[in-house]
XYZ file of C-alpha atoms in Angstrom:
578
model
C 6.558 0.538 -52.564
C 7.628 2.164 -49.303
C 4.101 1.231 -47.464
C 4.472 -2.751 -48.958
C 8.033 -2.518 -47.442
C 6.863 -1.416 -44.430
C 3.988 -4.175 -43.891
C 6.408 -6.825 -45.026
C 8.744 -6.021 -42.264
C 6.116 -5.123 -39.675
C 4.099 -8.498 -40.147
C 7.174 -10.798 -40.143
C 8.583 -8.942 -36.531
C 4.896 -9.072 -35.196
C 3.932 -12.642 -36.051
C 7.303 -13.937 -35.384
C 7.755 -12.351 -31.923
C 4.111 -13.215 -31.034
C 4.226 -16.739 -32.413
C 7.456 -17.381 -30.510
C 7.154 -15.215 -27.551
C 3.636 -16.575 -26.826
C 3.555 -20.122 -28.114
C 6.702 -21.294 -26.936
C 8.876 -18.730 -24.477
C 5.552 -17.239 -22.153
C 4.323 -21.000 -21.205
C 7.910 -22.258 -20.237
C 9.023 -18.965 -18.361
C 5.598 -18.691 -16.436
C 6.125 -22.548 -15.511
C 9.303 -22.079 -14.473
C 8.618 -19.124 -12.184
C 5.361 -21.356 -10.849
C 7.867 -24.290 -9.717
C 10.745 -21.921 -8.491
C 7.716 -20.364 -5.995
C 6.484 -23.801 -4.982
C 10.077 -24.953 -4.156
C 10.389 -21.694 -2.147
C 6.887 -21.676 -0.407
C 7.551 -25.496 0.166
C 11.024 -24.588 2.286
C 8.969 -22.296 4.727
C 6.289 -24.836 5.155
C 9.156 -26.994 5.784
C 10.842 -24.943 8.171
C 7.150 -23.860 10.034
C 6.354 -27.567 10.210
C 9.472 -28.122 12.045
C 9.011 -25.326 14.342
C 5.765 -26.513 15.299
C 7.194 -29.985 16.065
C 10.214 -28.740 17.772
C 7.560 -26.327 20.174
C 5.203 -29.281 20.880
C 7.463 -31.720 21.583
C 9.453 -29.413 24.196
C 6.353 -30.338 26.197
C 7.625 -33.710 26.871
C 10.768 -32.748 29.104
C 8.679 -30.250 30.582
C 6.153 -32.881 31.762
C 8.968 -34.730 33.070
C 10.535 -31.973 34.647
C 7.576 -30.626 36.731
C 6.800 -34.503 37.697
C 10.585 -34.979 38.996
C 11.901 -33.782 42.002
C 13.139 -30.617 42.444
C 16.901 -31.717 41.818
C 19.266 -29.132 40.041
C 21.145 -32.375 38.472
C 17.970 -33.850 37.035
C 18.245 -35.023 33.541
C 15.298 -33.731 32.578
C 16.514 -30.137 33.384
C 19.183 -30.747 31.001
C 16.953 -32.058 28.222
C 14.503 -29.558 28.376
C 17.131 -27.088 27.555
C 18.328 -29.195 24.551
C 14.669 -29.228 23.433
C 14.488 -25.158 23.880
C 17.434 -24.492 22.207
C 15.758 -26.621 19.033
C 13.297 -24.681 19.423
C 14.523 -21.498 19.322
C 16.607 -22.336 16.579
C 13.756 -23.663 14.399
C 11.683 -20.056 15.171
C 14.883 -18.080 14.061
C 14.782 -20.049 10.896
C 11.106 -19.924 10.168
C 11.707 -16.084 11.022
C 14.182 -15.857 8.698
C 12.140 -17.900 5.896
C 8.988 -15.805 6.440
C 11.035 -12.312 6.121
C 12.367 -13.436 3.038
C 8.942 -14.261 1.408
C 7.125 -11.186 0.358
C 3.552 -12.778 0.506
C 3.683 -14.119 4.344
C 5.390 -10.870 5.400
C 2.026 -9.114 3.353
C -0.182 -11.647 5.276
C 0.935 -10.502 8.948
C 3.165 -13.975 9.136
C 5.972 -12.422 10.831
C 3.811 -10.654 13.517
C 2.203 -13.650 14.351
C 5.536 -14.911 14.899
C 6.428 -12.627 17.199
C 3.199 -13.713 19.147
C 4.535 -16.887 19.456
C 7.796 -16.197 20.862
C 6.315 -14.222 23.289
C 3.549 -17.050 24.242
C 6.325 -19.374 24.211
C 8.406 -17.243 26.879
C 5.335 -17.109 28.750
C 4.810 -20.768 28.980
C 8.621 -21.602 29.755
C 7.908 -19.225 32.757
C 5.159 -20.733 34.128
C 6.765 -24.269 33.232
C 9.787 -23.034 35.418
C 7.681 -21.829 38.039
C 6.136 -25.277 38.959
C 9.307 -26.772 38.068
C 10.831 -24.956 41.194
C 8.116 -25.863 43.784
C 8.614 -28.769 45.816
C 6.690 -32.010 44.531
C 4.459 -32.251 47.309
C 3.792 -28.900 46.753
C 2.677 -28.978 43.121
C -1.240 -28.722 42.818
C -2.781 -30.387 39.553
C -4.434 -27.023 38.708
C -0.779 -25.781 38.426
C 0.400 -28.158 36.104
C -2.857 -28.080 34.048
C -2.109 -24.045 33.752
C 1.620 -24.508 32.631
C 0.547 -27.455 30.027
C -2.071 -25.461 29.045
C 0.016 -21.969 28.212
C 2.263 -24.584 26.104
C -1.222 -25.493 24.177
C -1.648 -22.289 23.327
C 1.985 -21.375 22.039
C 1.064 -24.252 19.237
C -2.417 -23.112 18.985
C -0.815 -19.349 17.913
C 1.607 -21.348 15.493
C -0.823 -23.484 13.731
C -2.258 -20.747 11.620
C 1.257 -20.100 10.476
C 1.749 -23.472 9.251
C -1.463 -23.579 7.715
C -0.900 -20.344 6.100
C 2.082 -21.314 4.215
C 0.585 -24.402 3.004
C -2.261 -22.807 1.510
C 0.275 -20.410 -0.158
C 2.083 -23.538 -2.073
C -1.626 -24.781 -2.956
C -2.423 -21.611 -4.417
C 0.501 -21.324 -6.640
C 0.123 -24.916 -7.733
C -3.013 -27.142 -6.840
C -1.048 -30.305 -7.964
C 0.958 -29.856 -4.389
C -2.371 -30.098 -2.354
C -2.244 -33.842 -1.599
C 1.530 -33.568 0.029
C 0.718 -29.933 1.664
C -2.481 -31.639 2.879
C -1.062 -34.967 4.300
C 2.041 -33.234 5.814
C -0.649 -30.880 7.952
C -2.599 -34.045 8.584
C 0.469 -35.584 10.240
C 1.402 -32.663 12.044
C -2.171 -32.639 13.664
C -1.960 -36.338 14.219
C 1.354 -35.870 16.365
C -0.021 -32.342 18.543
C -3.375 -34.543 19.139
C -1.526 -37.455 20.556
C 0.872 -35.303 22.287
C -1.567 -33.392 23.929
C -3.303 -36.684 24.925
C -0.168 -37.044 26.744
C 0.009 -34.112 28.425
C -3.475 -33.923 29.705
C -2.377 -37.381 31.712
C 0.156 -35.711 33.496
C -1.020 -33.823 36.177
C -2.557 -37.065 37.278
C 0.542 -38.871 37.105
C 2.373 -36.420 38.753
C 0.130 -35.972 41.828
C -1.254 -39.785 41.987
C -4.690 -38.353 42.017
C -7.597 -39.854 39.801
C -8.301 -38.032 36.529
C -11.192 -35.633 36.660
C -14.292 -35.395 34.410
C -12.553 -32.706 32.125
C -9.606 -34.528 31.865
C -11.356 -37.747 30.851
C -13.667 -35.735 28.572
C -10.924 -34.125 26.579
C -8.574 -37.729 26.582
C -11.666 -39.397 25.005
C -12.118 -36.059 22.714
C -8.714 -36.002 21.514
C -8.739 -39.762 20.679
C -11.517 -39.921 18.993
C -10.163 -37.322 16.770
C -6.978 -39.253 16.614
C -9.114 -41.902 14.889
C -10.692 -39.949 12.278
C -7.346 -38.722 11.238
C -6.018 -42.055 11.358
C -8.680 -43.387 8.668
C -7.984 -40.337 6.651
C -4.103 -40.443 6.723
C -4.410 -44.044 5.583
C -6.604 -42.918 2.473
C -4.132 -39.788 1.271
C -0.639 -41.412 2.033
C -2.023 -44.398 -0.467
C -2.311 -41.337 -3.255
C 0.461 -39.663 -2.571
C 3.226 -41.914 -2.014
C 3.007 -45.623 -2.996
C 6.880 -46.611 -2.640
C 8.266 -49.621 -0.061
C 9.703 -47.601 2.182
C 6.350 -45.407 2.584
C 4.921 -48.513 2.949
C 6.907 -49.321 5.533
C 6.795 -46.160 7.587
C 3.176 -46.403 7.273
C 3.474 -50.107 8.959
C 5.706 -48.555 12.014
C 3.249 -45.784 12.298
C -0.032 -48.343 12.448
C 2.541 -50.386 14.950
C 4.007 -47.947 17.367
C 1.885 -44.532 16.822
C -1.762 -46.078 16.824
C -0.641 -49.168 18.599
C 1.932 -48.727 21.511
C 1.406 -45.061 22.004
C -2.160 -45.287 22.279
C -2.111 -48.702 24.555
C -0.083 -46.910 26.940
C -2.663 -43.994 26.787
C -5.287 -46.450 27.794
C -3.211 -48.109 30.217
C -2.688 -44.793 32.365
C -6.917 -44.339 31.890
C -7.823 -47.805 32.973
C -5.563 -47.190 36.102
C -7.243 -44.045 36.917
C -10.423 -45.549 36.690
C -10.007 -48.043 38.755
C -7.889 -46.130 41.287
C -5.277 -48.096 41.017
C -1.671 -46.784 41.300
C -0.461 -45.630 38.552
C 2.220 -47.922 36.581
C 4.665 -45.476 36.099
C 5.791 -41.489 36.797
C 5.382 -38.743 34.485
C 8.893 -38.780 33.167
C 8.864 -42.784 32.567
C 5.859 -41.893 30.539
C 6.743 -39.098 28.561
C 10.076 -41.798 27.865
C 7.874 -44.354 26.525
C 5.194 -42.247 24.683
C 7.526 -40.042 22.610
C 9.643 -42.569 20.795
C 6.562 -43.919 19.373
C 5.606 -40.355 17.839
C 8.980 -40.606 16.067
C 7.575 -43.164 12.791
C 4.791 -40.191 12.075
C 7.558 -37.490 12.377
C 9.912 -39.538 9.642
C 6.944 -39.976 7.181
C 5.954 -36.307 7.297
C 9.676 -35.271 6.608
C 9.749 -38.082 3.898
C 6.605 -36.578 2.733
C 7.994 -33.273 2.557
C 11.510 -34.273 1.544
C 9.853 -36.001 -1.369
C 7.783 -33.301 -2.644
C 10.601 -30.680 -2.220
C 12.967 -33.087 -4.680
C 9.788 -33.380 -7.077
C 9.725 -29.811 -7.061
C 13.372 -29.318 -8.026
C 13.327 -31.946 -10.376
C 9.999 -29.572 -12.008
C 11.662 -26.452 -11.627
C 15.000 -27.605 -13.756
C 12.651 -29.403 -16.074
C 11.125 -26.143 -16.924
C 14.136 -23.956 -16.921
C 15.933 -26.391 -19.316
C 12.646 -26.020 -21.466
C 12.856 -22.437 -21.350
C 16.267 -22.314 -22.353
C 15.534 -24.536 -25.395
C 12.655 -22.085 -25.934
C 15.059 -19.160 -25.687
C 17.233 -21.074 -28.597
C 14.545 -21.328 -30.730
C 13.603 -17.549 -30.418
C 17.033 -16.467 -30.825
C 17.431 -18.757 -34.323
C 14.612 -17.437 -35.572
C 15.438 -13.712 -34.489
C 18.745 -14.185 -36.334
C 16.542 -15.043 -39.434
C 14.818 -11.833 -38.865
C 17.941 -9.878 -38.645
C 18.861 -11.304 -41.750
C 15.757 -10.117 -43.611
C 15.927 -6.188 -41.956
C 19.589 -5.846 -42.754
C 18.761 -5.966 -46.486
C 16.022 -3.315 -45.953
C 17.665 -1.606 -43.594
C 19.660 1.132 -45.766
C 16.334 1.617 -48.158
C 13.649 1.960 -45.161
C 14.257 1.844 -41.580
C 17.275 4.220 -41.311
C 15.340 6.817 -43.688
C 12.086 6.461 -41.547
C 13.638 6.382 -38.394
C 15.185 10.133 -39.646
C 12.299 10.689 -40.564
C 10.311 9.850 -37.015
C 12.883 12.093 -35.234
C 12.561 14.634 -36.917
C 8.855 14.843 -36.895
C 9.265 14.148 -33.073
C 11.687 17.602 -33.081
C 8.456 19.339 -35.214
C 6.077 18.276 -32.622
C 8.123 19.377 -29.587
C 8.568 22.878 -31.689
C 12.629 22.296 -33.032
C 12.057 24.080 -35.976
C 15.860 24.586 -37.301
C 16.910 23.661 -40.415
C 18.132 20.078 -41.082
C 20.323 19.306 -43.922
C 19.072 16.541 -46.228
C 19.519 13.089 -46.254
C 21.458 10.969 -48.728
C 19.287 10.090 -51.661
C 17.282 6.717 -50.765
C 14.803 6.161 -53.306
C 11.733 8.563 -54.773
C 9.257 7.932 -51.920
C 12.004 8.895 -49.128
C 12.994 11.763 -50.825
C 8.992 12.928 -51.242
C 8.751 12.168 -47.122
C 11.739 14.330 -46.418
C 10.513 17.349 -48.818
C 7.093 17.108 -47.186
C 8.632 16.876 -44.108
C 10.784 20.210 -44.926
C 7.210 21.688 -45.798
C 5.497 20.776 -43.004
C 8.688 22.480 -40.683
C 8.303 25.754 -43.071
C 4.460 25.686 -42.503
C 5.103 25.221 -38.564
C 7.100 28.223 -38.473
C 4.452 30.435 -40.032
C 2.077 28.715 -37.896
C 4.171 29.517 -35.157
C 4.583 33.383 -35.643
C 0.738 33.673 -36.108
C 0.315 32.039 -32.612
C 2.611 34.461 -31.299
C 0.903 37.279 -32.808
C -2.431 36.235 -32.025
C -1.682 35.633 -28.200
C -0.049 39.043 -27.739
C -3.418 40.463 -29.307
C -5.561 38.262 -27.304
C -3.429 39.147 -24.278
C -3.536 42.574 -24.904
C -7.678 42.653 -25.333
C -8.090 40.706 -22.243
C -6.350 42.745 -20.325
C -7.916 46.141 -21.818
C -11.547 44.528 -21.104
C -10.491 43.771 -17.578
C -8.272 46.539 -16.693
C -9.298 50.211 -15.773
C -6.595 52.375 -17.809
C -6.953 55.559 -14.986
C -5.742 53.408 -12.100
C -4.232 50.411 -14.028
C -6.691 48.384 -11.069
C -9.003 45.428 -12.438
C -12.288 46.718 -13.560
C -15.975 45.958 -12.493
C -15.981 43.093 -15.423
C -13.118 41.011 -13.792
C -14.933 41.440 -10.236
C -17.900 40.403 -11.713
C -15.963 37.100 -12.976
C -14.630 36.478 -9.373
C -18.059 36.751 -8.485
C -19.394 33.895 -10.185
C -17.015 31.536 -9.065
C -18.043 32.337 -5.744
C -21.605 31.669 -6.701
C -20.875 28.075 -8.425
C -23.059 26.051 -6.839
C -20.309 23.391 -5.803
C -18.201 26.070 -4.677
C -17.121 25.348 -0.745
C -14.308 26.812 1.563
C -13.793 29.815 3.694
C -15.975 32.623 4.087
C -15.365 35.835 1.273
C -15.499 39.387 2.148
C -16.116 42.352 0.568
C -15.128 45.983 1.558
C -17.156 48.908 -0.935
C -15.865 52.209 -0.512
C -16.220 55.192 -2.176
C -14.474 58.561 -2.298
C -16.572 61.290 -0.457
C -17.891 64.730 -1.906
C -15.744 63.303 -4.990
C -17.941 66.039 -7.573
C -16.916 68.315 -5.476
C -13.441 67.830 -6.147
C -14.101 67.626 -9.580
C -16.035 71.011 -9.778
C -13.806 72.761 -7.545
C -10.242 71.724 -8.824
C -11.164 69.795 -12.260
C -11.074 66.649 -13.300
C -7.284 66.138 -13.987
C -7.216 66.814 -9.668
C -10.154 63.918 -10.008
C -8.431 61.707 -11.806
C -5.213 62.276 -9.467
C -7.241 61.736 -6.290
C -8.736 58.225 -7.977
C -4.917 57.404 -8.833
C -3.323 57.922 -5.416
C -6.622 56.069 -3.745
C -6.099 53.461 -5.552
C -1.885 53.372 -5.043
C -1.980 53.494 -1.404
C -5.039 50.960 -1.193
C -3.215 48.382 -3.394
C -0.305 48.886 -1.147
C -1.884 47.790 1.999
C -3.689 44.748 0.945
C -2.407 41.265 0.371
C -1.198 39.803 -2.478
C -4.267 37.202 -3.101
C -6.828 39.898 -2.263
C -8.473 41.969 -4.859
C -9.061 45.530 -5.509
C -11.326 46.478 -8.222
C -12.374 50.282 -9.650
C -16.059 49.208 -9.718
C -17.185 52.674 -11.150
C -16.550 56.278 -10.781
C -15.279 56.925 -7.556
C -16.238 53.418 -5.933
C -13.965 50.987 -5.177
C -14.316 47.473 -4.383
C -11.720 45.114 -1.979
C -12.531 41.069 -2.329
C -11.009 39.019 0.102
C -11.859 34.936 -0.904
C -10.290 33.548 2.745
C -11.815 36.280 5.156
C -10.624 36.638 8.440
C -13.997 37.221 9.910
C -16.267 40.558 10.316
C -14.581 42.006 12.807
C -10.994 41.686 11.199
C -12.615 43.061 8.076
C -14.051 45.938 10.101
C -10.522 46.625 11.619
C -9.019 46.136 7.924
C -11.508 49.306 6.612
C -10.881 51.275 9.703
C -7.162 50.796 8.646
C -8.065 51.970 5.239
C -9.923 54.582 6.392
C -7.571 56.044 8.542
C -4.723 55.942 6.130
C -6.569 57.573 3.236
C -7.769 60.676 5.814
C -4.405 61.211 7.366
C -2.335 62.441 4.182
C -3.496 64.590 1.940
C -3.548 64.200 -1.523
C -1.394 66.823 -3.702
C -2.689 67.433 -7.324
C -0.128 68.254 -10.109
C -1.279 72.140 -9.832
C 0.017 71.741 -6.012
C -3.118 71.715 -4.347
C -3.514 69.870 -1.144
C -6.813 67.629 -0.497
C -7.585 65.820 2.312
C -9.826 62.851 0.893
C -12.182 60.676 2.709
C -14.075 57.610 2.098
C -17.167 55.958 3.430
C -16.762 51.575 3.379
C -19.492 49.047 3.352
C -18.474 45.934 4.726
C -20.035 42.206 4.568
C -19.059 38.219 4.833
C -20.466 35.350 2.959
C -19.965 31.498 2.355
C -19.863 30.272 -1.002
C -22.357 28.983 -2.609
C -25.205 29.547 -4.981
C -26.174 33.307 -5.032
C -23.293 34.184 -2.834
C -22.041 36.808 -5.084
C -25.517 38.785 -5.160
C -26.117 38.650 -1.360
C -22.473 39.750 -0.095
C -22.562 42.757 -3.121
C -26.223 43.899 -2.000
C -25.037 43.618 1.593
C -21.714 45.337 1.406
C -23.520 48.177 -0.689
C -26.315 48.595 1.836
C -23.679 48.701 4.678
C -21.700 51.779 1.874
C -25.156 53.575 2.146
C -25.544 53.286 5.890
C -22.004 54.533 5.718
C -23.033 57.694 3.465
C -26.100 58.119 5.735
C -24.449 58.437 8.884
C -22.416 61.099 8.273
C -19.239 59.528 5.551
C -16.025 58.958 6.410
C -17.063 55.853 8.453
C -17.348 52.049 8.252
C -20.548 50.015 8.614
C -20.742 46.128 8.758
C -23.830 44.486 7.616
C -25.502 42.192 9.351
C -24.302 38.360 9.027
C -25.529 37.159 5.788
C -27.835 33.927 6.027
């Protein structure tokens, strides 16, 4: 009965949640998020386009100022200041937008904008420097250099604009058309502006255009014609209303007509060797207004796209809210169904779950039985009670086994007389040292035994010998570091293992210190006999690795025997181990 109720409840909840959440709520929520991101990224893209346009437009009054007399009251000076302030405000706005966009920040856009500001400052200083010279002292090279530095600013900003547009397309490829169209018109505006800037040095100095200028103008002119053909195709697809048609006609008449005709007029005058028909300032004042239809068209494309993004976001939000309302209505139905089963199934199961979880955590306290909720629930809690009792019994047995196991382990690894680790424990450390994958610092081993220990046993008895072993172990244990290992290896033999050897010389010094300490203070037996005890020491060092323990022990053992053979009560150090 209980299983059937649980299955029916689980099926109803799972099917309802999956059906509503997956098929209704989730798609509408994703659509809302996508449209919201599109709008946010379009706003950043808009700010980037505006900043690029204003920085590019700043070249116009700058070019005019470099072509004007060095007059502090020049109208071009005030106009340049206004343009620069507009550029700075646009860059500030773009900086705030990029900082708020985590994707742009992660791709390094704020850092690129910092570089734009730095290069813009350099370009402005260069323009101001040339403008401060007397007009007759300004050479074409100086003017071209100033213009080139301003070109570099836009070149640095263009990747930021492109990255902003790419993030829009990545989020929603349906916006690729407007984004590409806006970037296309930005390229047209910049290329035409650069054509005009290439003519400025000659207009300022009155000199004919050189070969590089002509090639540059021709190259940019060809690029403008290619972009113009592409613009006409994309505009017809993206926007097809009367206002757009009117703006496209103005672009054709003024940008591709009047502006480029003015460029041709200046180029023809240069080729014919005639006096230029206008100054740099007059040229700028005539050509810049013809760029405005293109800028207006681009602004319209961006604004209309943003308006469509707002409408799409609002529609997705409304759809999401309707979906949520449907989900809530369905949940109310589910709640009505679950309330009836709550007292019979869910509450007892939740309590059973809590009790089982507490059992798993080791809480074995008695819990009062729940109110009667049917035979199945009663049987469930009786089973939990049986499980609790068996857990208590198992816990008692586990503790007894742990105590016994620990006692046996200590007995197996501990020397009963001295309380030190025994040979078995030392060999376990040695196995770790010899593991093929072991690496790290060198290990050091000091083997030592008590000189003439058999005489002590023979002359004073085994109790005196035991006293000597215990006192030697106590004194040496007091002189070693906490992470070093002291072992009674055999009858009167001891081993001192350090797994982070300080070096052979330091090990020798340590052994000498132990030897001197043991010799300096006699050991008094239980019978009051004072015995002077000396020890012989063998020292070795090895790096961890396959077979390291055997080599280390053999080297230290050989050094110990050398110490005994050399008269005892001395320290011998083994040669470095390969």
